[in-house]
Each structure stands twice: as structure tokens, then as C-alpha cells.
Amino acid sequence: TWLSLYANNGLLESLEPYLAKWEHTSGLTDRALELGRDVNDTAYMLPYGFYLRAMFYNKKLFQEAGVAEPPKTMDEFVAASEKVSKLPGKYGYCLRGGPGGLNGWMMFGATMAGSNKFFNDDGTSTMNSEGWIKGLTWVVDLYKKGLAPKDSVNWGFNEIVAGFYTGTCAMLDQDPDALIAIAERMKPEDYGVTTMPKGPGGKTFPTIGYAGWSMMAASQNKDLSWKLIETLEGPEGNVEWNKRTGALPVHKSAEKDPFYSSEQFKGWFAELEDKDAVPTVMPTYLEEFAFFKDSMVIKTSQQALLGDITPEEMANQWADYLTKAQQKYLAKK
């Protein structure tokens, strides 16, 4: 979220000289190095793990509501949500209407539009195109029809995960880090993880995010900083770290680890292998992205969910803001 702002303003040290000499650089996945070099093709960050959205579903609630199998399309998702929501005190979907809610809007917007292209060639945003507006409206309608809990307009990570493991709602889109709390509280046979539902075009666009290590340019102890980074990022440290944080590791060798060959992780690896599930990186290279994600989107999406503005008005506000940011970025290039 903040990499572009810090890196573009000279606050981060390039890790390229260290990577050039490091024995484990070649063992990192291509995607890890590509994302770490998001700004000016320079490794200002070394991702430690991937956060890829997939769909958790509650098998017991599905059975109770008469839902035969996890939904494969957005239409089936709505139908399943309607059946579950007829059960007293139960809902179809754990909506993240509060902090960190951008991913859901982006995924469902792109999936309904059939494309994860955020901008046209001239830098104008696609957010207020017909397909995107349909996707944003689809999310608002889920909430307005009562297919998500009323207070989910304010829910963040902890609330949606708790909403799932308490059996309040049957479906949740989340990264592997949600597994930690869910696996502690639910029996493995009571829930599954599957690919995000596909749109009218037969594709789905689950967001892929990452967190990682950077070195401040002002550091007085750069060699020591690198020593810490290489310890945490090395094959042993990285797998151990991600087992505790819940992200997917960045080393090619990690998939062979017994921990990641478990039934629970199959959903993510299957999604990664599905040619119609296209991992989508949000436009984090824009310096303005952080404000958009953490402030503007939360305020306007809550207004749309509560009916204070229309999904179209929200889409126009998002498009105006992102168009200015993208055109500024293109002008600099």
C-alpha cells in the first residue's frame, strides 16, 4: 500500500546490490521479485509472502440451507446467499464494509466487467465503465437485500473472520492468513476453500497482495539491516515466518513443505493453477493509492451501502480520483 509513496520519495534503499550477491535470490519465485520491483523496476522491497483471495465456505450451513455445492459463478453466489439468509440469524456473505474493504469491490467489479484493466491507454479509469458499475452495484445489492449482516457495513478483518467461524455467515473471501483463526475454531471437515466465483465472461480476478521487508535509506546500520532481512527471507526463516502469519511463502521450494500440501491450502494452489482465475495486483505503483484505499474507498463505499449515494456516483468519484493519479504518473514517465 505504501511502497510507492516511500520509494518514490527516496526514503527506501535499493536492495539490488544485496540481491546480486545473495545465494538464495535464484530460489525466490519470479512473482516475488516482480512485485518487489514494483517501483522503477528496483527492489525497494523483498516480499515475504503473498495474500491471495479465495473463498471460504461453511459446509454445515450449506447443507442446512440446501446448497448442494460451493458457488462457481456470481449468480450461484447470490442464489446460495439467498438460501442461507432464510435461516434464522444467518447470512450468505461476510461483507467487509469497513477497513481494508477495497479488495472485495475490486474483485467483484473486475469479475463482472470481465477484465482487471484499471485504466485505458489515455490514463482514464475504467471504474465508471458499465461493467464495473454492474459489479459495484452487485455488492451494494447483496447488502441491501439482507444477504450480509447489517453491521457488516463497518466490518474489518477480525469481524469478517469471526463472522465466518461463528457460523453467522456462510461465505468469506479471504487470504490464507484467515486460516489461522478459522482452523483453531472450526473442524476441518466443516469448511472448505475454493476459487472465487466467476463472472459472465467466465473469469474471476482474485486480488493478490504482498507484504515484505524494506530498508530505510537513512539507516545507520545497513549491513545489519540486510542481515536481518536475509535471515527472515531465507528459505528456512521464510517458511517458518509464513506458517505463523498465514501468507503463501516466496520460495520455489516451499510447496514441497508438508504444511503447504495440506487439504486447507489446496484451494489457493488450485486457484493459482486455474487459467480463468487471474491474480490481480491493484495499482499500488500510484503514490495516491494509499489514500484511495485506506480513506476514500471506505467512506464512499459505506455511503453507497447505506444508500446515501448511488453505486454510479461512487464509481464516478473513484474514477475521477484514479484518472488524475494515473495521468500524473504517465506524464512523469
CSV table of N, CA and C in Angstrom, one decimal, residues 43-181:
chain,number,residue,atom,x,y,z
A,43,ALA,N,14.3,-3.2,-6.6
A,43,ALA,CA,13.8,-4.0,-5.5
A,43,ALA,C,14.0,-3.1,-4.2
A,44,TYR,N,13.0,-2.3,-4.0
A,44,TYR,CA,12.9,-1.5,-2.8
A,44,TYR,C,12.2,-2.3,-1.6
A,45,MET,N,11.8,-3.4,-2.0
A,45,MET,CA,11.1,-4.3,-1.0
A,45,MET,C,11.4,-5.7,-1.4
A,46,LEU,N,11.4,-6.6,-0.5
A,46,LEU,CA,11.5,-8.0,-0.7
A,46,LEU,C,10.3,-8.7,-0.1
A,47,PRO,N,9.3,-9.0,-1.0
A,47,PRO,CA,8.1,-9.6,-0.4
A,47,PRO,C,8.4,-10.9,0.4
A,48,TYR,N,7.7,-11.1,1.6
A,48,TYR,CA,7.9,-12.3,2.3
A,48,TYR,C,6.8,-13.3,2.0
A,49,GLY,N,5.7,-12.8,1.6
A,49,GLY,CA,4.5,-13.7,1.3
A,49,GLY,C,3.4,-13.1,0.5
A,50,PHE,N,2.6,-13.9,-0.1
A,50,PHE,CA,1.5,-13.5,-0.9
A,50,PHE,C,0.2,-13.6,-0.2
A,51,TYR,N,-0.7,-12.7,-0.4
A,51,TYR,CA,-2.0,-12.7,0.2
A,51,TYR,C,-2.9,-12.8,-1.0
A,52,LEU,N,-3.4,-14.0,-1.3
A,52,LEU,CA,-4.3,-14.3,-2.5
A,52,LEU,C,-5.7,-14.6,-2.0
A,53,ARG,N,-6.7,-13.9,-2.5
A,53,ARG,CA,-8.0,-14.1,-2.1
A,53,ARG,C,-8.6,-15.4,-2.7
A,54,ALA,N,-9.2,-16.2,-1.8
A,54,ALA,CA,-10.0,-17.4,-2.3
A,54,ALA,C,-11.3,-17.4,-1.4
A,55,MET,N,-12.2,-18.3,-1.7
A,55,MET,CA,-13.4,-18.3,-1.0
A,55,MET,C,-13.6,-19.4,0.0
A,56,PHE,N,-13.8,-19.0,1.3
A,56,PHE,CA,-14.1,-20.0,2.3
A,56,PHE,C,-15.6,-20.2,2.3
A,57,TYR,N,-16.0,-21.4,2.5
A,57,TYR,CA,-17.5,-21.7,2.6
A,57,TYR,C,-17.8,-22.7,3.7
A,58,ASN,N,-18.9,-22.5,4.4
A,58,ASN,CA,-19.3,-23.3,5.6
A,58,ASN,C,-20.1,-24.5,5.1
A,59,LYS,N,-19.6,-25.7,5.1
A,59,LYS,CA,-20.3,-26.9,4.6
A,59,LYS,C,-21.6,-27.2,5.4
A,60,LYS,N,-21.5,-27.0,6.7
A,60,LYS,CA,-22.7,-27.3,7.5
A,60,LYS,C,-23.8,-26.4,7.2
A,61,LEU,N,-23.5,-25.1,7.1
A,61,LEU,CA,-24.6,-24.1,6.8
A,61,LEU,C,-25.2,-24.4,5.4
A,62,PHE,N,-24.3,-24.7,4.4
A,62,PHE,CA,-24.8,-25.0,3.1
A,62,PHE,C,-25.7,-26.2,3.1
A,63,GLN,N,-25.4,-27.2,3.9
A,63,GLN,CA,-26.2,-28.4,4.0
A,63,GLN,C,-27.6,-28.1,4.6
A,64,GLU,N,-27.5,-27.3,5.6
A,64,GLU,CA,-28.8,-26.8,6.3
A,64,GLU,C,-29.7,-26.1,5.4
A,65,ALA,N,-29.1,-25.2,4.5
A,65,ALA,CA,-29.8,-24.3,3.7
A,65,ALA,C,-30.2,-25.0,2.3
A,66,GLY,N,-29.7,-26.2,2.1
A,66,GLY,CA,-30.0,-26.9,0.9
A,66,GLY,C,-29.1,-26.4,-0.3
A,67,VAL,N,-27.9,-26.0,0.0
A,67,VAL,CA,-27.0,-25.6,-1.1
A,67,VAL,C,-26.1,-26.8,-1.4
A,68,ALA,N,-26.2,-27.3,-2.6
A,68,ALA,CA,-25.5,-28.6,-2.9
A,68,ALA,C,-24.0,-28.5,-3.0
A,69,GLU,N,-23.5,-27.4,-3.6
A,69,GLU,CA,-22.0,-27.3,-3.7
A,69,GLU,C,-21.6,-25.8,-3.7
A,70,PRO,N,-20.3,-25.5,-3.5
A,70,PRO,CA,-19.9,-24.1,-3.4
A,70,PRO,C,-20.2,-23.4,-4.8
A,71,PRO,N,-20.6,-22.2,-4.7
A,71,PRO,CA,-20.9,-21.5,-6.0
A,71,PRO,C,-19.7,-21.3,-6.9
A,72,LYS,N,-19.9,-21.5,-8.2
A,72,LYS,CA,-18.8,-21.3,-9.1
A,72,LYS,C,-18.9,-20.0,-9.9
A,73,THR,N,-20.2,-19.5,-9.9
A,73,THR,CA,-20.4,-18.2,-10.6
A,73,THR,C,-21.0,-17.2,-9.6
A,74,MET,N,-21.0,-15.9,-10.1
A,74,MET,CA,-21.6,-14.9,-9.2
A,74,MET,C,-23.1,-15.0,-9.1
A,75,ASP,N,-23.8,-15.6,-10.1
A,75,ASP,CA,-25.2,-15.8,-10.0
A,75,ASP,C,-25.5,-16.9,-8.9
A,76,GLU,N,-24.6,-18.0,-9.0
A,76,GLU,CA,-24.8,-19.1,-8.0
A,76,GLU,C,-24.5,-18.6,-6.6
A,77,PHE,N,-23.5,-17.6,-6.5
A,77,PHE,CA,-23.2,-17.0,-5.2
A,77,PHE,C,-24.4,-16.3,-4.6
A,78,VAL,N,-25.1,-15.5,-5.4
A,78,VAL,CA,-26.3,-14.8,-4.9
A,78,VAL,C,-27.4,-15.9,-4.5
A,79,ALA,N,-27.6,-16.9,-5.4
A,79,ALA,CA,-28.6,-17.9,-5.1
A,79,ALA,C,-28.3,-18.6,-3.7
A,80,ALA,N,-27.0,-19.0,-3.5
A,80,ALA,CA,-26.6,-19.6,-2.3
A,80,ALA,C,-26.8,-18.7,-1.1
A,81,SER,N,-26.5,-17.4,-1.3
A,81,SER,CA,-26.6,-16.4,-0.2
A,81,SER,C,-28.1,-16.3,0.2
A,82,GLU,N,-29.0,-16.3,-0.8
A,82,GLU,CA,-30.4,-16.2,-0.5
A,82,GLU,C,-30.9,-17.3,0.3
A,83,LYS,N,-30.5,-18.6,-0.1
A,83,LYS,CA,-30.9,-19.7,0.7
A,83,LYS,C,-30.4,-19.7,2.1
A,84,VAL,N,-29.2,-19.4,2.3
A,84,VAL,CA,-28.6,-19.4,3.7
A,84,VAL,C,-29.3,-18.3,4.5
A,85,SER,N,-29.5,-17.1,3.9
A,85,SER,CA,-30.1,-16.0,4.6
A,85,SER,C,-31.6,-16.2,5.0
A,86,LYS,N,-32.2,-17.3,4.5
A,86,LYS,CA,-33.5,-17.6,5.0
A,86,LYS,C,-33.5,-18.3,6.4
A,87,LEU,N,-32.3,-18.9,6.7
A,87,LEU,CA,-32.1,-19.5,8.0
A,87,LEU,C,-32.1,-18.4,9.1
A,88,PRO,N,-32.8,-18.6,10.3
A,88,PRO,CA,-32.8,-17.5,11.3
A,88,PRO,C,-31.4,-17.1,11.8
A,89,GLY,N,-31.2,-15.8,11.7
A,89,GLY,CA,-29.9,-15.2,12.2
A,89,GLY,C,-28.7,-15.6,11.4
A,90,LYS,N,-28.9,-16.1,10.1
A,90,LYS,CA,-27.8,-16.5,9.3
A,90,LYS,C,-27.8,-15.6,8.0
A,91,TYR,N,-26.6,-15.5,7.4
A,91,TYR,CA,-26.4,-14.7,6.2
A,91,TYR,C,-25.5,-15.4,5.2
A,92,GLY,N,-25.6,-15.0,4.0
A,92,GLY,CA,-24.8,-15.6,2.9
A,92,GLY,C,-23.4,-15.2,3.0
A,93,TYR,N,-23.1,-13.9,3.2
A,93,TYR,CA,-21.8,-13.4,2.9
A,93,TYR,C,-21.3,-12.5,4.0
A,94,CYS,N,-20.0,-12.7,4.4
A,94,CYS,CA,-19.3,-11.8,5.4
A,94,CYS,C,-18.8,-10.6,4.6
A,95,LEU,N,-19.5,-9.6,4.5
A,95,LEU,CA,-19.1,-8.4,3.8
A,95,LEU,C,-18.1,-7.6,4.6
A,96,ARG,N,-17.0,-7.1,3.9
A,96,ARG,CA,-16.0,-6.2,4.6
A,96,ARG,C,-16.3,-4.8,4.2
A,97,GLY,N,-17.2,-4.2,4.9
A,97,GLY,CA,-17.6,-2.8,4.6
A,97,GLY,C,-16.7,-1.7,5.2
A,98,GLY,N,-15.9,-2.1,6.2
A,98,GLY,CA,-15.0,-1.2,6.9
A,98,GLY,C,-13.6,-1.2,6.4
A,99,PRO,N,-12.6,-1.1,7.3
A,99,PRO,CA,-11.2,-1.0,7.0
A,99,PRO,C,-10.7,-2.2,6.1
A,100,GLY,N,-10.0,-1.9,5.1
A,100,GLY,CA,-9.5,-3.0,4.2
A,100,GLY,C,-10.5,-3.5,3.2
A,101,GLY,N,-11.6,-2.9,3.0
A,101,GLY,CA,-12.7,-3.4,2.2
A,101,GLY,C,-12.5,-3.3,0.7
A,102,LEU,N,-11.4,-2.6,0.3
A,102,LEU,CA,-11.3,-2.4,-1.2
A,102,LEU,C,-11.2,-3.7,-2.0
A,103,ASN,N,-10.5,-4.7,-1.5
A,103,ASN,CA,-10.3,-5.9,-2.3
A,103,ASN,C,-11.6,-6.5,-2.9
A,104,GLY,N,-12.7,-6.6,-2.0
A,104,GLY,CA,-13.9,-7.1,-2.5
A,104,GLY,C,-14.5,-6.3,-3.6
A,105,TRP,N,-14.5,-5.0,-3.5
A,105,TRP,CA,-15.1,-4.1,-4.5
A,105,TRP,C,-14.3,-4.3,-5.8
A,106,MET,N,-13.0,-4.4,-5.7
A,106,MET,CA,-12.1,-4.6,-6.9
A,106,MET,C,-12.4,-5.9,-7.6
A,107,MET,N,-12.4,-7.0,-6.8
A,107,MET,CA,-12.6,-8.3,-7.4
A,107,MET,C,-14.0,-8.5,-8.0
A,108,PHE,N,-15.0,-8.1,-7.4
A,108,PHE,CA,-16.4,-8.3,-7.9
A,108,PHE,C,-16.6,-7.3,-9.1
A,109,GLY,N,-16.0,-6.1,-9.0
A,109,GLY,CA,-16.1,-5.1,-10.1
A,109,GLY,C,-15.5,-5.6,-11.3
A,110,ALA,N,-14.2,-6.1,-11.2
A,110,ALA,CA,-13.5,-6.6,-12.4
A,110,ALA,C,-14.1,-7.9,-12.9
A,111,THR,N,-14.6,-8.8,-12.0
A,111,THR,CA,-15.2,-10.1,-12.4
A,111,THR,C,-16.5,-9.8,-13.2
A,112,MET,N,-17.3,-8.8,-12.8
A,112,MET,CA,-18.5,-8.5,-13.6
A,112,MET,C,-18.1,-7.8,-14.9
A,113,ALA,N,-17.1,-7.0,-14.9
A,113,ALA,CA,-16.6,-6.3,-16.1
A,113,ALA,C,-15.9,-7.3,-17.1
A,114,GLY,N,-15.4,-8.4,-16.5
A,114,GLY,CA,-14.7,-9.3,-17.4
A,114,GLY,C,-13.3,-9.0,-17.7
A,115,SER,N,-12.8,-8.0,-16.9
A,115,SER,CA,-11.4,-7.5,-17.2
A,115,SER,C,-10.8,-6.9,-15.9
A,116,ASN,N,-9.5,-7.1,-15.6
A,116,ASN,CA,-8.9,-6.4,-14.5
A,116,ASN,C,-8.1,-5.2,-14.9
A,117,LYS,N,-8.4,-4.7,-16.1
A,117,LYS,CA,-7.7,-3.5,-16.5
A,117,LYS,C,-8.3,-2.3,-15.8
A,118,PHE,N,-7.4,-1.6,-15.0
A,118,PHE,CA,-7.9,-0.5,-14.2
A,118,PHE,C,-7.9,0.8,-15.0
A,119,PHE,N,-7.1,0.9,-16.1
A,119,PHE,CA,-7.0,2.2,-16.9
A,119,PHE,C,-7.0,1.9,-18.4
A,120,ASN,N,-7.6,2.9,-19.1
A,120,ASN,CA,-7.4,2.9,-20.6
A,120,ASN,C,-6.1,3.5,-20.9
A,121,ASP,N,-5.7,3.4,-22.2
A,121,ASP,CA,-4.3,3.8,-22.6
A,121,ASP,C,-4.1,5.3,-22.3
A,122,ASP,N,-5.2,6.1,-22.4
A,122,ASP,CA,-5.0,7.6,-22.1
A,122,ASP,C,-5.0,7.9,-20.6
A,123,GLY,N,-5.0,6.9,-19.8
A,123,GLY,CA,-4.9,7.1,-18.3
A,123,GLY,C,-6.3,7.3,-17.6
A,124,THR,N,-7.3,7.2,-18.4
A,124,THR,CA,-8.7,7.3,-17.8
A,124,THR,C,-9.0,6.0,-17.1
A,125,SER,N,-9.6,6.1,-15.9
A,125,SER,CA,-10.0,5.0,-15.1
A,125,SER,C,-11.2,4.2,-15.7
A,126,THR,N,-11.2,2.9,-15.6
A,126,THR,CA,-12.3,2.1,-16.1
A,126,THR,C,-13.4,1.9,-15.0
A,127,MET,N,-13.2,2.5,-13.8
A,127,MET,CA,-14.1,2.2,-12.7
A,127,MET,C,-15.5,2.6,-12.9
A,128,ASN,N,-15.7,3.6,-13.8
A,128,ASN,CA,-17.1,4.0,-14.0
A,128,ASN,C,-17.6,3.5,-15.4
A,129,SER,N,-17.0,2.5,-15.9
A,129,SER,CA,-17.5,1.9,-17.1
A,129,SER,C,-18.7,1.0,-16.8
A,130,GLU,N,-19.5,0.6,-17.7
A,130,GLU,CA,-20.7,-0.1,-17.5
A,130,GLU,C,-20.5,-1.4,-16.7
A,131,GLY,N,-19.5,-2.2,-17.1
A,131,GLY,CA,-19.2,-3.5,-16.4
A,131,GLY,C,-18.8,-3.3,-15.0
A,132,TRP,N,-18.0,-2.3,-14.7
A,132,TRP,CA,-17.5,-2.1,-13.3
A,132,TRP,C,-18.7,-1.6,-12.5
A,133,ILE,N,-19.5,-0.7,-13.0
A,133,ILE,CA,-20.7,-0.2,-12.2
A,133,ILE,C,-21.6,-1.4,-11.9
A,134,LYS,N,-21.8,-2.3,-12.8
A,134,LYS,CA,-22.6,-3.5,-12.6
A,134,LYS,C,-22.0,-4.3,-11.4
A,135,GLY,N,-20.7,-4.5,-11.4
A,135,GLY,CA,-20.1,-5.2,-10.3
A,135,GLY,C,-20.2,-4.5,-8.9
A,136,LEU,N,-20.0,-3.2,-8.9
A,136,LEU,CA,-20.1,-2.4,-7.7
A,136,LEU,C,-21.6,-2.5,-7.2
A,137,THR,N,-22.5,-2.4,-8.1
A,137,THR,CA,-23.9,-2.4,-7.8
A,137,THR,C,-24.3,-3.8,-7.2
A,138,TRP,N,-23.7,-4.8,-7.8
A,138,TRP,CA,-23.9,-6.2,-7.3
A,138,TRP,C,-23.6,-6.3,-5.8
A,139,VAL,N,-22.5,-5.7,-5.4
A,139,VAL,CA,-22.1,-5.8,-4.0
A,139,VAL,C,-23.1,-5.0,-3.1
A,140,VAL,N,-23.4,-3.8,-3.6
A,140,VAL,CA,-24.4,-3.0,-2.8
A,140,VAL,C,-25.7,-3.7,-2.7
A,141,ASP,N,-26.2,-4.4,-3.8
A,141,ASP,CA,-27.4,-5.1,-3.7
A,141,ASP,C,-27.4,-6.3,-2.7
A,142,LEU,N,-26.3,-7.0,-2.7
A,142,LEU,CA,-26.2,-8.1,-1.7
A,142,LEU,C,-26.5,-7.6,-0.3
A,143,TYR,N,-25.9,-6.4,0.0
A,143,TYR,CA,-26.1,-5.8,1.4
A,143,TYR,C,-27.5,-5.3,1.5
A,144,LYS,N,-28.0,-4.6,0.5
A,144,LYS,CA,-29.4,-4.1,0.7
A,144,LYS,C,-30.5,-5.2,0.8
A,145,LYS,N,-30.2,-6.3,0.1
A,145,LYS,CA,-31.2,-7.4,0.2
A,145,LYS,C,-31.1,-8.2,1.5
A,146,GLY,N,-30.2,-7.8,2.4
A,146,GLY,CA,-30.0,-8.5,3.7
A,146,GLY,C,-29.3,-9.8,3.6
A,147,LEU,N,-28.4,-10.0,2.5
A,147,LEU,CA,-27.7,-11.2,2.3
A,147,LEU,C,-26.3,-11.2,3.1
A,148,ALA,N,-26.0,-10.0,3.7
A,148,ALA,CA,-24.9,-9.8,4.6
A,148,ALA,C,-25.4,-9.2,5.8
A,149,PRO,N,-24.7,-9.4,7.0
A,149,PRO,CA,-25.2,-8.8,8.2
A,149,PRO,C,-25.3,-7.3,8.2
A,150,LYS,N,-26.3,-6.7,8.8
A,150,LYS,CA,-26.5,-5.3,8.8
A,150,LYS,C,-25.3,-4.5,9.3
A,151,ASP,N,-24.6,-5.0,10.4
A,151,ASP,CA,-23.5,-4.2,10.9
A,151,ASP,C,-22.2,-4.5,10.1
A,152,SER,N,-22.2,-5.4,9.1
A,152,SER,CA,-21.0,-5.6,8.3
A,152,SER,C,-20.6,-4.4,7.5
A,153,VAL,N,-21.4,-3.4,7.4
A,153,VAL,CA,-21.0,-2.1,6.8
A,153,VAL,C,-19.8,-1.5,7.5
A,154,ASN,N,-19.5,-1.9,8.7
A,154,ASN,CA,-18.4,-1.5,9.5
A,154,ASN,C,-17.3,-2.5,9.7
A,155,TRP,N,-17.5,-3.7,9.2
A,155,TRP,CA,-16.6,-4.8,9.5
A,155,TRP,C,-15.2,-4.7,8.8
A,156,GLY,N,-14.2,-5.0,9.6
A,156,GLY,CA,-12.8,-5.2,9.1
A,156,GLY,C,-12.4,-6.6,9.1
A,157,PHE,N,-11.1,-6.9,9.1
A,157,PHE,CA,-10.6,-8.3,9.0
A,157,PHE,C,-11.1,-9.1,10.2
A,158,ASN,N,-10.9,-8.7,11.4
A,158,ASN,CA,-11.3,-9.5,12.6
A,158,ASN,C,-12.8,-9.8,12.6
A,159,GLU,N,-13.6,-8.9,12.2
A,159,GLU,CA,-15.1,-9.1,12.3
A,159,GLU,C,-15.5,-10.1,11.2
A,160,ILE,N,-15.0,-10.0,10.0
A,160,ILE,CA,-15.5,-10.9,8.9
A,160,ILE,C,-15.0,-12.3,9.2
A,161,VAL,N,-13.8,-12.5,9.8
A,161,VAL,CA,-13.3,-13.8,10.1
A,161,VAL,C,-14.1,-14.4,11.2
A,162,ALA,N,-14.4,-13.6,12.2
A,162,ALA,CA,-15.2,-14.1,13.4
A,162,ALA,C,-16.6,-14.4,12.9
A,163,GLY,N,-17.1,-13.6,11.9
A,163,GLY,CA,-18.5,-13.8,11.4
A,163,GLY,C,-18.5,-15.2,10.7
A,164,PHE,N,-17.4,-15.6,10.1
A,164,PHE,CA,-17.4,-16.9,9.4
A,164,PHE,C,-17.2,-18.0,10.4
A,165,TYR,N,-16.3,-18.0,11.4
A,165,TYR,CA,-16.1,-19.1,12.3
A,165,TYR,C,-17.2,-19.3,13.3
A,166,THR,N,-17.9,-18.2,13.6
A,166,THR,CA,-19.1,-18.4,14.5
A,166,THR,C,-20.3,-18.9,13.8
A,167,GLY,N,-20.2,-19.0,12.4
A,167,GLY,CA,-21.3,-19.5,11.7
A,167,GLY,C,-22.4,-18.5,11.4
A,168,THR,N,-22.1,-17.2,11.5
A,168,THR,CA,-23.0,-16.1,11.3
A,168,THR,C,-23.3,-16.0,9.8
A,169,CYS,N,-22.2,-16.1,9.0
A,169,CYS,CA,-22.3,-16.1,7.5
A,169,CYS,C,-21.6,-17.2,6.9
A,170,ALA,N,-22.1,-17.7,5.7
A,170,ALA,CA,-21.6,-18.9,5.1
A,170,ALA,C,-20.4,-18.8,4.2
A,171,MET,N,-20.2,-17.6,3.7
A,171,MET,CA,-19.1,-17.4,2.7
A,171,MET,C,-18.3,-16.2,3.1
A,172,LEU,N,-17.0,-16.3,2.8
A,172,LEU,CA,-16.0,-15.3,3.2
A,172,LEU,C,-14.9,-15.3,2.1
A,173,ASP,N,-14.6,-14.1,1.5
A,173,ASP,CA,-13.4,-14.0,0.7
A,173,ASP,C,-12.2,-13.6,1.5
A,174,GLN,N,-11.2,-14.4,1.5
A,174,GLN,CA,-10.0,-14.0,2.4
A,174,GLN,C,-8.7,-14.7,1.9
A,175,ASP,N,-7.7,-14.1,2.4
A,175,ASP,CA,-6.3,-14.7,2.1
A,175,ASP,C,-6.0,-15.8,3.1
A,176,PRO,N,-4.9,-16.5,2.9
A,176,PRO,CA,-4.6,-17.7,3.8
A,176,PRO,C,-4.4,-17.3,5.2
A,177,ASP,N,-4.1,-16.0,5.5
A,177,ASP,CA,-3.9,-15.6,6.9
A,177,ASP,C,-5.1,-15.8,7.8
A,178,ALA,N,-6.3,-15.8,7.1
A,178,ALA,CA,-7.5,-16.1,7.9
A,178,ALA,C,-7.6,-17.5,8.4
A,179,LEU,N,-6.9,-18.4,7.7
A,179,LEU,CA,-6.9,-19.8,8.1
A,179,LEU,C,-6.5,-20.0,9.6
A,180,ILE,N,-5.6,-19.2,10.1
A,180,ILE,CA,-5.1,-19.4,11.4
A,180,ILE,C,-6.2,-19.4,12.4
A,181,ALA,N,-7.0,-18.3,12.4
A,181,ALA,CA,-8.1,-18.2,13.4
A,181,ALA,C,-9.2,-19.2,13.1
